Coordinates of C-alpha atoms and ligand atoms in Angstrom, one line a residue:
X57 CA -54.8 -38.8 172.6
X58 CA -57.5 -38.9 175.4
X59 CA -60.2 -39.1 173.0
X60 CA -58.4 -41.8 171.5
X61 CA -58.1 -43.7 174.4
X62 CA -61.7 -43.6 175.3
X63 CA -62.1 -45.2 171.7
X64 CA -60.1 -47.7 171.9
X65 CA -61.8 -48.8 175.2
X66 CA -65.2 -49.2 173.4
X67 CA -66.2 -53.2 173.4
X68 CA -67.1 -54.3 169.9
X69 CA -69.7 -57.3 170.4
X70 CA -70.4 -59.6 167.6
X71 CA -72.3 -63.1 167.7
X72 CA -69.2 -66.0 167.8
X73 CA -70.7 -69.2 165.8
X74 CA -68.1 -71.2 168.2
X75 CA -69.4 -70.4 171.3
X76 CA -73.2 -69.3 170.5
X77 CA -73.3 -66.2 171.8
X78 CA -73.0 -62.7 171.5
X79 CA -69.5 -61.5 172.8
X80 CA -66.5 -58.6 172.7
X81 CA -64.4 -59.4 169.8
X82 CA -61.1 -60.0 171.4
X83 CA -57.7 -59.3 169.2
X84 CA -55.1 -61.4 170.7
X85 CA -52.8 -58.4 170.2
X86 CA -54.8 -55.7 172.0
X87 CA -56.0 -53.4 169.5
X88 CA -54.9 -55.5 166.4
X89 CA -57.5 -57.4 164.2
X90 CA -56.8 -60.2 162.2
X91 CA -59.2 -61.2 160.0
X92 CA -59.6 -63.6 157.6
X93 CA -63.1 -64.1 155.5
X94 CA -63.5 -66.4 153.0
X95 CA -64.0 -65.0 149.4
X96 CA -65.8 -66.6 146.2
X97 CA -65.1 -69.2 143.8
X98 CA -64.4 -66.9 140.5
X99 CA -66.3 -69.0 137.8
X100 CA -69.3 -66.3 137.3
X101 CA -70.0 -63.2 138.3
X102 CA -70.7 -62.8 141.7
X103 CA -74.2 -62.0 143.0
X104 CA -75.7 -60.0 145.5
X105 CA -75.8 -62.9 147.9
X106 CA -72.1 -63.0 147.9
X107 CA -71.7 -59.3 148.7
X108 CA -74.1 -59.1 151.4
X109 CA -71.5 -61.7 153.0
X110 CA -68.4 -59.6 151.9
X111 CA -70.3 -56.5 153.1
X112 CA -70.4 -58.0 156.7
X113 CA -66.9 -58.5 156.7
X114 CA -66.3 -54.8 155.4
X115 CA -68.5 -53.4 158.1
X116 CA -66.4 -55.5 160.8
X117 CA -62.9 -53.7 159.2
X118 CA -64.6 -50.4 159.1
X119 CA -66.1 -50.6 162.7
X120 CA -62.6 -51.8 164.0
X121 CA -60.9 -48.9 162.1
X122 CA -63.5 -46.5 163.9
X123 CA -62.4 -47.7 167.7
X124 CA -59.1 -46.7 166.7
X125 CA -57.9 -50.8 166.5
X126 CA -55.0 -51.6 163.5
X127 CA -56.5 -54.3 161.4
X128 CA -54.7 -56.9 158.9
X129 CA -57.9 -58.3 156.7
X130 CA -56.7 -60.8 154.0
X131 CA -59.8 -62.1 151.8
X132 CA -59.1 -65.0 149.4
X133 CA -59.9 -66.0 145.7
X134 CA -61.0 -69.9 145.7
X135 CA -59.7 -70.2 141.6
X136 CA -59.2 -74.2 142.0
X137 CA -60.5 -77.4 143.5
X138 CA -64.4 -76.6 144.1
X139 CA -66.6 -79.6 144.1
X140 CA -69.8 -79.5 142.7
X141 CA -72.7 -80.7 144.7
X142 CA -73.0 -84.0 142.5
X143 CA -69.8 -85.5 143.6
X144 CA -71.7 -88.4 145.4
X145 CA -72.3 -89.0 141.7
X146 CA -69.2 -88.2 140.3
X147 CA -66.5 -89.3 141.7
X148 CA -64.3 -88.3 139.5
X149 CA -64.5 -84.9 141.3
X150 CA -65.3 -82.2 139.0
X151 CA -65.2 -78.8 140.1
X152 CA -67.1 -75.6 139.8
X153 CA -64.6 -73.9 137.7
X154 CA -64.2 -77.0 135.0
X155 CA -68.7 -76.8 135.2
X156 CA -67.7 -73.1 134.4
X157 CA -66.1 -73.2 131.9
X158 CA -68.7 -75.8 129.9
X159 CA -71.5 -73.7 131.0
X160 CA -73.0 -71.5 128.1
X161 CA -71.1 -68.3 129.5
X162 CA -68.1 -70.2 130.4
X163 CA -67.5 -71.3 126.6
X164 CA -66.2 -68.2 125.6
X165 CA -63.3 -68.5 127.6
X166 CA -60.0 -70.8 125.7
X167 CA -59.5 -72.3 128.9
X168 CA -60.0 -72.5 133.1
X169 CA -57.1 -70.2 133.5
X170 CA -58.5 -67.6 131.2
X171 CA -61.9 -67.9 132.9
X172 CA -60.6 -67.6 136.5
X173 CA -58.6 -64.3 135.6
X174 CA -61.9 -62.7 133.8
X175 CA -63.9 -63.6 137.4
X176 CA -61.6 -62.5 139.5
X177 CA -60.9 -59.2 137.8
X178 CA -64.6 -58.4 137.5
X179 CA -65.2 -59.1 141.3
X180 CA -62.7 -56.7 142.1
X181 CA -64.2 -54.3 139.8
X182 CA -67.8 -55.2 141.7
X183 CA -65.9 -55.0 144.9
X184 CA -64.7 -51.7 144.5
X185 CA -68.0 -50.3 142.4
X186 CA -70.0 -51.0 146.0
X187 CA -67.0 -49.2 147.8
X188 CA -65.6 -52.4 149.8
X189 CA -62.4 -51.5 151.6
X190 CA -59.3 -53.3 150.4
X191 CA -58.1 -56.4 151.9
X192 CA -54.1 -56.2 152.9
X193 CA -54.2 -59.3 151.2
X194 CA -56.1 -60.9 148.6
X195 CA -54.8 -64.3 148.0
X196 CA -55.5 -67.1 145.5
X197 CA -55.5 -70.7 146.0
X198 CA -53.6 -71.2 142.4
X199 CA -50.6 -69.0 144.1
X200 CA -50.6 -71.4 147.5
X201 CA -50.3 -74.8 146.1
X202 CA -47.1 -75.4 147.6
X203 CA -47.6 -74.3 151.1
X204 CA -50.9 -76.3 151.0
X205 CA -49.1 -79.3 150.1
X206 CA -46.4 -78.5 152.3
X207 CA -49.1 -78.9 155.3
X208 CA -50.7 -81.7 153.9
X209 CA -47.4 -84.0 154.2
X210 CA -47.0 -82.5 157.9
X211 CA -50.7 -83.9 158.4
X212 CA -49.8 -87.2 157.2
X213 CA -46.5 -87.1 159.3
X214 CA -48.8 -86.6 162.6
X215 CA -51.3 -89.2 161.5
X216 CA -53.8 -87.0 161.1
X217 CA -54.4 -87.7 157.4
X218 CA -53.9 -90.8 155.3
X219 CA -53.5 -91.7 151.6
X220 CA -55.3 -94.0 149.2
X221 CA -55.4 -94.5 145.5
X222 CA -57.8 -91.3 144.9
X223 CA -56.2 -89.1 147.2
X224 CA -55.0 -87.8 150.4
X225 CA -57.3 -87.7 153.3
X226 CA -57.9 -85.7 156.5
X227 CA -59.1 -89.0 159.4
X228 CA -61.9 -86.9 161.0
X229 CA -61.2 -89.8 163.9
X230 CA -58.1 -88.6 164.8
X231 CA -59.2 -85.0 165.5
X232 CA -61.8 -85.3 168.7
X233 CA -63.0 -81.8 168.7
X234 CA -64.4 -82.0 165.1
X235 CA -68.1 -80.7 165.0
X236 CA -67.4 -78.0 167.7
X237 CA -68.2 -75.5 165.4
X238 CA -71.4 -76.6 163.7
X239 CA -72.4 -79.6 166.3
X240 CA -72.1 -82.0 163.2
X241 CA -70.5 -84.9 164.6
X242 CA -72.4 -87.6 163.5
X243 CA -71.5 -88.6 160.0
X244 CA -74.9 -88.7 158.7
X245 CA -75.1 -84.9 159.1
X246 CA -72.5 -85.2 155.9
X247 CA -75.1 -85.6 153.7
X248 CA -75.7 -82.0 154.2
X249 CA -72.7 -81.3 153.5
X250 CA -72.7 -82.3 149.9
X251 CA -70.1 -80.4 148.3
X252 CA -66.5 -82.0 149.5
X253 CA -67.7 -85.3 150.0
X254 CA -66.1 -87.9 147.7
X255 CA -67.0 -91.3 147.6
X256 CA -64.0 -93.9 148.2
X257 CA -64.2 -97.6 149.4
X258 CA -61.2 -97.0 150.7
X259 CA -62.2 -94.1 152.8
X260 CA -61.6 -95.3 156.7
X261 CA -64.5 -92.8 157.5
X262 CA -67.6 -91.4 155.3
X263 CA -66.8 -88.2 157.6
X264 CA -63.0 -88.0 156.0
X265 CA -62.7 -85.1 153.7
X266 CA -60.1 -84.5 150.6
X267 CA -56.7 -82.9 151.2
X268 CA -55.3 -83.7 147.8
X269 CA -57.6 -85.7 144.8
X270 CA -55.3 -87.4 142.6
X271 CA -56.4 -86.8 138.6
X272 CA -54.2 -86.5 136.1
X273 CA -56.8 -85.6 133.7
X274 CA -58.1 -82.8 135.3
X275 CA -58.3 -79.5 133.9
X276 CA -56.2 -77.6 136.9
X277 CA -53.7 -79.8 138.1
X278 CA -50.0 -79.7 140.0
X279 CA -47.5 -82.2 140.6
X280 CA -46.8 -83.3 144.5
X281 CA -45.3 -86.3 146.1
X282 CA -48.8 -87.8 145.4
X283 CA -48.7 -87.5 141.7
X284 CA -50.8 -85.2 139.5
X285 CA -53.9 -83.5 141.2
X286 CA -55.3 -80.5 143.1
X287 CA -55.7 -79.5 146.0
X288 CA -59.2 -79.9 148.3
X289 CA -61.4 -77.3 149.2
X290 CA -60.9 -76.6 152.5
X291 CA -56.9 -76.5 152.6
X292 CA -56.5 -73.4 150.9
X293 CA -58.2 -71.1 153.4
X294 CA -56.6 -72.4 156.7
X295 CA -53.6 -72.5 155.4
X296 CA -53.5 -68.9 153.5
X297 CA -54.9 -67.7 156.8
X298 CA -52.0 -69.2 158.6
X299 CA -49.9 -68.0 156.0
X300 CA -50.5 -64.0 156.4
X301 CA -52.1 -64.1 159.4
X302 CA -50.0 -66.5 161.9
X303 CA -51.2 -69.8 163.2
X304 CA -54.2 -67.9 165.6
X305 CA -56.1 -65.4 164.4
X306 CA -58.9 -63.4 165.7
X307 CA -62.0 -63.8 163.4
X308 CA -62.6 -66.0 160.8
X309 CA -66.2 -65.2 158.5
X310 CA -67.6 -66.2 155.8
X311 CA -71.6 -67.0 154.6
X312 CA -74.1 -69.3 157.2
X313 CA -73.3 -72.1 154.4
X314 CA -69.6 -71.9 155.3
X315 CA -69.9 -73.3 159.0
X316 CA -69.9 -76.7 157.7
X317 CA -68.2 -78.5 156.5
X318 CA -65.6 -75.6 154.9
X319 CA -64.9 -74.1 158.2
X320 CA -65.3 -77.2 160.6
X321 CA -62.5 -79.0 158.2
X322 CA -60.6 -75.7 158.5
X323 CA -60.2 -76.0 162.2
X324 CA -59.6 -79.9 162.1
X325 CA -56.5 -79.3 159.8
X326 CA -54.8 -76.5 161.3
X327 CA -55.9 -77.4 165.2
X328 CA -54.6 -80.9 164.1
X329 CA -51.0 -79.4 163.5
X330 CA -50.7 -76.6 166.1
X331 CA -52.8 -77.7 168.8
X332 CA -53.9 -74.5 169.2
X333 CA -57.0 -72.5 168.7
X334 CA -57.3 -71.5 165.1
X335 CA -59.9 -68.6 165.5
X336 CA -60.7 -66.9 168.1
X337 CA -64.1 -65.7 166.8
X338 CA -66.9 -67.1 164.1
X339 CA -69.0 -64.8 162.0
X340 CA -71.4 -65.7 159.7
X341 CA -73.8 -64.5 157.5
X342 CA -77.4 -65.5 157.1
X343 CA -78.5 -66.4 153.5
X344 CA -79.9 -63.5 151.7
X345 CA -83.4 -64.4 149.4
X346 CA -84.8 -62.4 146.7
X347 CA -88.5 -61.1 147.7
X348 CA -89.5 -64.4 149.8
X349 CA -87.3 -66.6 147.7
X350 CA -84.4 -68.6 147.9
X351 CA -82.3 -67.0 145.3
X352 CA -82.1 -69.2 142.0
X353 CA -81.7 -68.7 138.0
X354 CA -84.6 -71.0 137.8
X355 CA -86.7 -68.8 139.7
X356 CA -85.6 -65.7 137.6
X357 CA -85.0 -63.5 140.7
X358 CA -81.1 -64.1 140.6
X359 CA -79.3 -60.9 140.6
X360 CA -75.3 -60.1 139.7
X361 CA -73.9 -57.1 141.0
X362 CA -73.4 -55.8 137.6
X363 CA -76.6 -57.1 136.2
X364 CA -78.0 -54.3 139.0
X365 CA -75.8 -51.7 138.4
X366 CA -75.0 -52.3 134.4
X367 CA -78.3 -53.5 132.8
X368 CA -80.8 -51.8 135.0
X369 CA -78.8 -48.9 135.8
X370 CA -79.0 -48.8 139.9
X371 CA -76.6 -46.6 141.2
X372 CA -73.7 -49.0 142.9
X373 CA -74.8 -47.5 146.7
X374 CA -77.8 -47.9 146.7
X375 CA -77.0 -51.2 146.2
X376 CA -74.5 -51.5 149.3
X377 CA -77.3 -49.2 151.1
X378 CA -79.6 -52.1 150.5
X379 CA -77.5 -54.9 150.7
X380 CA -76.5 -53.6 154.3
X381 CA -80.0 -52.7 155.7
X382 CA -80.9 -55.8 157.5
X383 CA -78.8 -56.9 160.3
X384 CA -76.3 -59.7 159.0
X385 CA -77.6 -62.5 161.4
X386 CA -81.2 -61.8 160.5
X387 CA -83.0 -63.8 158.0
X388 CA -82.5 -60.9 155.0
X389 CA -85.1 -60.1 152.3
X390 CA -83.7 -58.2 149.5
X391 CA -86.6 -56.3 147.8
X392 CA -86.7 -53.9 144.3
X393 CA -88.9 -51.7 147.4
X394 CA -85.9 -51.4 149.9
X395 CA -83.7 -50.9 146.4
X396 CA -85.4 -48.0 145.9
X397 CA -86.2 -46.7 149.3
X398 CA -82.2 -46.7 149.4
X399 CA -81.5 -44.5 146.3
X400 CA -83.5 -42.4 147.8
X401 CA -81.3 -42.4 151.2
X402 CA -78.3 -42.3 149.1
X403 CA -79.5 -38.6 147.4
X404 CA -80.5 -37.5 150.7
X405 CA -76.8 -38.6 152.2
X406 CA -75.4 -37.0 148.7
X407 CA -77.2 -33.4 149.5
X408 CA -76.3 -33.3 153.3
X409 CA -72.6 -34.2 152.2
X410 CA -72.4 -31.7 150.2
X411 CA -74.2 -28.9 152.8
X412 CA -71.7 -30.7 155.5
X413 CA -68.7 -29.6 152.9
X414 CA -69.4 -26.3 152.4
X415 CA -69.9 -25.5 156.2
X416 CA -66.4 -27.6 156.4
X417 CA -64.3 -24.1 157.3
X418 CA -66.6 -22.6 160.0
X419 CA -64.8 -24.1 162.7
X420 CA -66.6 -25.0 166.1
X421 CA -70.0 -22.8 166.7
X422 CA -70.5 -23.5 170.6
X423 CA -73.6 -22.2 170.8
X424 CA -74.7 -24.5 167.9
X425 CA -76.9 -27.0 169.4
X426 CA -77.0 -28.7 166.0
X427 CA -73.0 -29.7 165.7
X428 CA -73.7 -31.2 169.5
X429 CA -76.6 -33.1 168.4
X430 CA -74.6 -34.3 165.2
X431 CA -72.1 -35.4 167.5
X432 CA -74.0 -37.5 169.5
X433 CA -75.6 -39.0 166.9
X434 CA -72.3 -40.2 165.3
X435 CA -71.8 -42.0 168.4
X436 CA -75.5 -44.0 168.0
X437 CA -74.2 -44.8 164.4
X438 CA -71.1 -46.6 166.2
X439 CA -72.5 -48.2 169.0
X440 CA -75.2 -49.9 166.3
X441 CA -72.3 -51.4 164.5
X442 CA -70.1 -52.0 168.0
X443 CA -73.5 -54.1 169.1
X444 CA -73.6 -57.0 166.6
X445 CA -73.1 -54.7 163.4
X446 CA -77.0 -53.6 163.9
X447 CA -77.0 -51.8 160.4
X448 CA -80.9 -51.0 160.5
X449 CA -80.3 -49.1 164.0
X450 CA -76.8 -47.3 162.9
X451 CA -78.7 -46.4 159.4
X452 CA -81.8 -44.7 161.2
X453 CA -78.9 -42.8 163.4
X454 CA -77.6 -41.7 160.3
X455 CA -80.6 -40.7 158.7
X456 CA -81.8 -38.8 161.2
X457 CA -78.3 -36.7 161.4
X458 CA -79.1 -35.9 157.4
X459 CA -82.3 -35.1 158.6
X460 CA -80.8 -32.4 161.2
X461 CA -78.6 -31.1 158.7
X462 CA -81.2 -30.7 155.8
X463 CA -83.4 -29.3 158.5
X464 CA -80.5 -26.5 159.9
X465 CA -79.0 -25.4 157.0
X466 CA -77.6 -21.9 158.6
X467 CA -76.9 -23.5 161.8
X468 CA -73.7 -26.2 160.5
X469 CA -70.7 -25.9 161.7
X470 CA -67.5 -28.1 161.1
X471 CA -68.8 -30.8 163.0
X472 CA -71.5 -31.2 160.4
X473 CA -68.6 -32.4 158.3
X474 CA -67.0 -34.5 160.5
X475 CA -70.5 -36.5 160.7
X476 CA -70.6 -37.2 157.3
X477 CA -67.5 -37.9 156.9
X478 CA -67.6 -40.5 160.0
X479 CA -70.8 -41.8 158.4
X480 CA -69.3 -42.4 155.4
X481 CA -66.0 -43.9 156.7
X482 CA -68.1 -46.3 158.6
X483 CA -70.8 -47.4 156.7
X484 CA -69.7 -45.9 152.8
X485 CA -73.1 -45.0 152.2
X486 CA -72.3 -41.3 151.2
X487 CA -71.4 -40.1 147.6
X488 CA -68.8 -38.0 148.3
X489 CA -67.3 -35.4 146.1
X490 CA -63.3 -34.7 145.2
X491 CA -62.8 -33.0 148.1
X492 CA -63.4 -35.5 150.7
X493 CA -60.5 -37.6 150.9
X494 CA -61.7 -41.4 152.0
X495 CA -59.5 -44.7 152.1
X496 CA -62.1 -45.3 148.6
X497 CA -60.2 -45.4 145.0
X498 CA -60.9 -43.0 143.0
X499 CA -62.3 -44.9 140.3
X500 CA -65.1 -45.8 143.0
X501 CA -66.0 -42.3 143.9
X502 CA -66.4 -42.1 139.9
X503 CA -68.4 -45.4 139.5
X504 CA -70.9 -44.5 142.3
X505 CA -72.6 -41.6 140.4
X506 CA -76.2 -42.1 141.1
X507 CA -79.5 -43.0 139.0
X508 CA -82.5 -42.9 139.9
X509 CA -84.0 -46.7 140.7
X510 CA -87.4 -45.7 139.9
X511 CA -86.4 -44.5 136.9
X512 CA -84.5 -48.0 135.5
X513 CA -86.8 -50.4 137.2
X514 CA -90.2 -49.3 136.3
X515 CA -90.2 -46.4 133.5
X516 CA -88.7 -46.1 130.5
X517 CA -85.6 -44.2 130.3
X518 CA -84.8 -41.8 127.6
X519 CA -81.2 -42.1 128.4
X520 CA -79.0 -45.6 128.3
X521 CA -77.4 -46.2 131.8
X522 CA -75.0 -48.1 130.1
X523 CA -73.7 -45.9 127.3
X524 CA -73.7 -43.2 129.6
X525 CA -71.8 -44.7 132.2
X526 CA -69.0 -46.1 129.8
X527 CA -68.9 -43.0 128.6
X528 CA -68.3 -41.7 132.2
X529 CA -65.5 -44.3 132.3
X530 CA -64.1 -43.0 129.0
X531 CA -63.9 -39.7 130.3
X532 CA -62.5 -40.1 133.3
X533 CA -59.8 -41.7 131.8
X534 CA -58.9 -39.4 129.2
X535 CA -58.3 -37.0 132.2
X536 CA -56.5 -39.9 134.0
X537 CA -53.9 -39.9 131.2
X538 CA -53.9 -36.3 130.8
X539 CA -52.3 -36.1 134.7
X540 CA -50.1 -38.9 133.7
X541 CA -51.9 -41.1 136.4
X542 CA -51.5 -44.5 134.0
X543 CA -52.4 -47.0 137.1
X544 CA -55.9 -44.9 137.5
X545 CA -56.0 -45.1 133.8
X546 CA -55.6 -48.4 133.5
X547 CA -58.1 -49.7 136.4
X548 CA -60.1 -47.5 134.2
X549 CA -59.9 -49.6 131.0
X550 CA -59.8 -52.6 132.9
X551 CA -63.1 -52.2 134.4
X552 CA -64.2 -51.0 130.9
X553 CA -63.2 -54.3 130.2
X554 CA -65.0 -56.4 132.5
X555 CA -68.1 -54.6 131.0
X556 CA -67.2 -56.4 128.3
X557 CA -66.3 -53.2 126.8
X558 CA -63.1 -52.9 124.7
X559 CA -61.6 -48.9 123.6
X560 CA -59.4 -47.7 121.0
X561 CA -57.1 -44.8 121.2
X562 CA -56.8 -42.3 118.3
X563 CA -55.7 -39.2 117.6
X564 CA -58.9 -38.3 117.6
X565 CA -59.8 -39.8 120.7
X566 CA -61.3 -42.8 122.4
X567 CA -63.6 -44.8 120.8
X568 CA -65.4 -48.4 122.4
X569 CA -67.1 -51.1 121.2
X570 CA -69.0 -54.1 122.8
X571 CA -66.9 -57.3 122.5
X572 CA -68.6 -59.8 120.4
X573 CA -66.7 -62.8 121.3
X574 CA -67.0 -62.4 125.1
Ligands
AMP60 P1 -68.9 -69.1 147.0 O1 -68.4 -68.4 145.8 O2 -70.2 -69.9 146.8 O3 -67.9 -69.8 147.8 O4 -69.5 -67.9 148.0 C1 -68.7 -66.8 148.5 C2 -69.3 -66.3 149.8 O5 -70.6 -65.9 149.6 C3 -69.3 -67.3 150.9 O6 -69.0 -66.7 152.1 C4 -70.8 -67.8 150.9 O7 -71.1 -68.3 152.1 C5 -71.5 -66.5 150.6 N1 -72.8 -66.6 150.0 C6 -73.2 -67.4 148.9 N2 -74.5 -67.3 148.7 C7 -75.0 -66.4 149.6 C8 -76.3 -65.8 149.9 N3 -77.4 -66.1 149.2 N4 -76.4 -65.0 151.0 C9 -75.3 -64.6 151.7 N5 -74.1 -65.1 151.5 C10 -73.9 -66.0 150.4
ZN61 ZN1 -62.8 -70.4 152.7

């Protein structure tokens, strides 16, 4: 109880976009966080710049978790109503998930709906192959039309949003603290904020953003009191926020490409109806590029998750090691060097885990000096993240305790154990065996088996990553429905799936084919 209390009295200290500096992350119910951080629009695969912004947001839940706070973390799927960046052009208002579904990998897919449930089920699969804790919540903007437009006709009630023959609009006039977040008052500074502006001559301000976009013809669309449509961009997070979280919440993230105008227009609606703060705290995460480069297809260094882990066979922590190896406010170089620099780590946190395990049942050796030194060096690890989430300072922490339990072998005691399995609970860097019982699925203790990066990126491999790993997958799920555990089973064949890989059963076992059609 005591040593719990001396946890929860640590300060955790992140950066707060609002207010421009560093400060202690407040819960307005002491010792409760919650959190709300945008998630991705699901019409592709999501790439590594995507889950170096999720990852910041998992390090905040587990670094919470570790002073001993409760946390509520909801994390949403954007499935409707993304504007392109051409919609200066086309005011018609097409979105990123109709462009989906024309795009060359989109046209497999019969229709929106069919490619928005693919993308979302294969960023859960990505999101628990890199070991990403669970949201409490994982909401979709399809599922929240009705409260969205529920608060858009309580907007137009208080004047703070109008209608016109396109749509309904937020008046960016009537809301005086609008660019408090990002300084972006001026309405010129829209024109970097391409992707919800819609042109309308009957727009009372360039500034005013989309709450509801009238088309009938569009491929996603719902009926409201303004006729056929969908819903803007920026509604759905505010209000699913509001919905699980209350009207204020502690801590709002998301990417440094979120500040405006997503979350600026976030706090203009729901400050507009409560008059209250919306978030308490900002985080956001600074752009990741791909060795120099802005990451782009054109360029060819554009990376999927999957494309890392399935095609070039790189075990799923190293890329998380990687992903989470500069600080997340830092301008961030992601590198095939620090890629394999991190499978490296990852073996070396692998072997110490599993010295650490078997010296799990020698209780407390006073006279160890080692167990103290581990000790200590768990609270470095924490006070990294507690200090702005420095991940490069918490890793070297952690590296150096492998290094003292590689190093002492004969000398571990229990507290060895209760290192790694800090470390790992805070930073889910370690592959852990069976044994050691984390909050991770099992399916991601299974997917996290490791492969040497050296091996995939530069030589050529006798064996095929791929085949062996679905055949991993196959396995494990044989034995899944030989304990009767069908839900493991399942999540099994539904990441399977998302591999594009399809298995029969027989009575003389599993067999699995690549899909042609998708
Ligand atoms: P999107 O699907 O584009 O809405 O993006 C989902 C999340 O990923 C948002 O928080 C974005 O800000 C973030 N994001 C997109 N690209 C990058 C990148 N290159 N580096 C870091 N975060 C990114
Ligand atoms: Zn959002």
């Amino acid at each position: 109880m005591a040593l719990r209390s001396v946890i929860m009295d640590k300060e955790f200290r992140l950066f707060n976009t609002l207010t421009g500096r560093v400060e202690p992350l407040v819960p307005i119910e002491p010792g409760h966080l919650r959190f709300y951080s945008c998630g991705p629009t699901v019409y592709s695969y999501a790439h590594i710049g995507n889950f170096r912004s999720f990852l910041t947001a998992d390090l905040i839940l587990r670094t919470a978790r570790a002073i001993g706070w409760k946390t509520t973390y909801v994390t949403n799927i954007t499935d409707v109503g993304h504007l392109t960046d051409d919609d200066t052009m086309d005011p018609s208002g097409e979105d990123r998930m109709a462009r989906g579904l024309q795009s060359k990998e989109g046209q497999r897919f019969a229709n929106v709906w069919d490619l928005s449930r693919h993308y979302s089920s294969a960023l859960q699969s990505d999101w628990h192959i890199l070991n990403l804790l669970e949201p409490d919540v994982r909401p979709r903007a399809t599922e929240h039309i009705r409260e969205q437009i529920q608060t858009i006709e309580q907007l137009l009630a208080c004047g703070a949003a109008y209608q016109t023959s396109s749509g309904v609009y937020f008046s960016v006039e009537s809301f005086p603290n609008y660019g408090s977040l990002s300084g972006n008052k001026a309405a010129e500074a829209l024109e970097l904020a391409v992707r919800d502006v819609v042109v309308d001559p009957e727009k009372k301000d360039p500034r005013d953003f989309a709450l509801w976009k009238k088309d009938a013809e569009h491929l996603m669309q719902w009926h409201s009191p303004w006729g056929w449509g969908f819903p803007g961009w920026h509604i759905e997070c505010s209000v699913m926020a509001q919905a699980y979280l209350g009207q204020e919440i502690d801590l709002h993230a998301g990417g440094e490409d979120l500040i405006f105008p997503h979350h600026e227009c976030e706090i203009a609606q729901a400050e507009a109806l409560t008059q209250r703060p919306f978030s308490r705290h900002w985080v956001h995460t600074r752009f990741l590029q791909v060795e120099g480069r802005k990451m782009s297809k054109r360029l060819g260094n554009f990376h999927t998750v999957r494309e890392l882990i399935n095609d070039r066979g790189v075990a799923p922590l190293a890329v998380r090691l990687a992903l989470i190896s500069g600080q997340y406010r830092k301008p961030f170089n992601f590198t095939f060097s620090t890629l394999r620099d991190s499978e490296r780590h990852v073996q070396r946190f692998g072997k110490a885990f599993e010295l650490a395990e078997s010296a799990k049942n020698r209780g407390h050796n006073k006279a160890s000096m080692v167990g103290k030194t581990l000790e200590d060096r768990y609270q470095s690890v924490l006070n990294a993240l507690l200090d702005d989430l420095n991940t490069p300072a918490a890793i070297a922490q952690a590296l150096d305790g492998v290094r003292t339990i590689l190093g002492h072998k004969d000398q571990l005691d229990n507290r060895a154990y209760t290192f790694m399995s800090g470390v790992s609970d805070l930073l889910g860097i370690v592959p852990t065996t069976k044994a050691h019982k984390t909050t991770a699925h099992p399916t991601k203790q299974l997917l996290s088996v490791n492969r040497p990066v050296a091996q995939t990126l530069s030589e050529a491999s006798s064996v095929d990553p791929l085949t062996a790993k679905i055949e991993e997958l196959i396995q494990a799920r044989s034995e899944a429905r030989k304990t009767r555990n069908f839900t493991l089973a399942d999540k099994i064949r539904d990441e399977l799936l998302a591999m594009n890989i399809e298995i029969k059963d027989s009575p003389n076992g599993t067999s699995w084919r690549k899909k042609s059609n998708i």
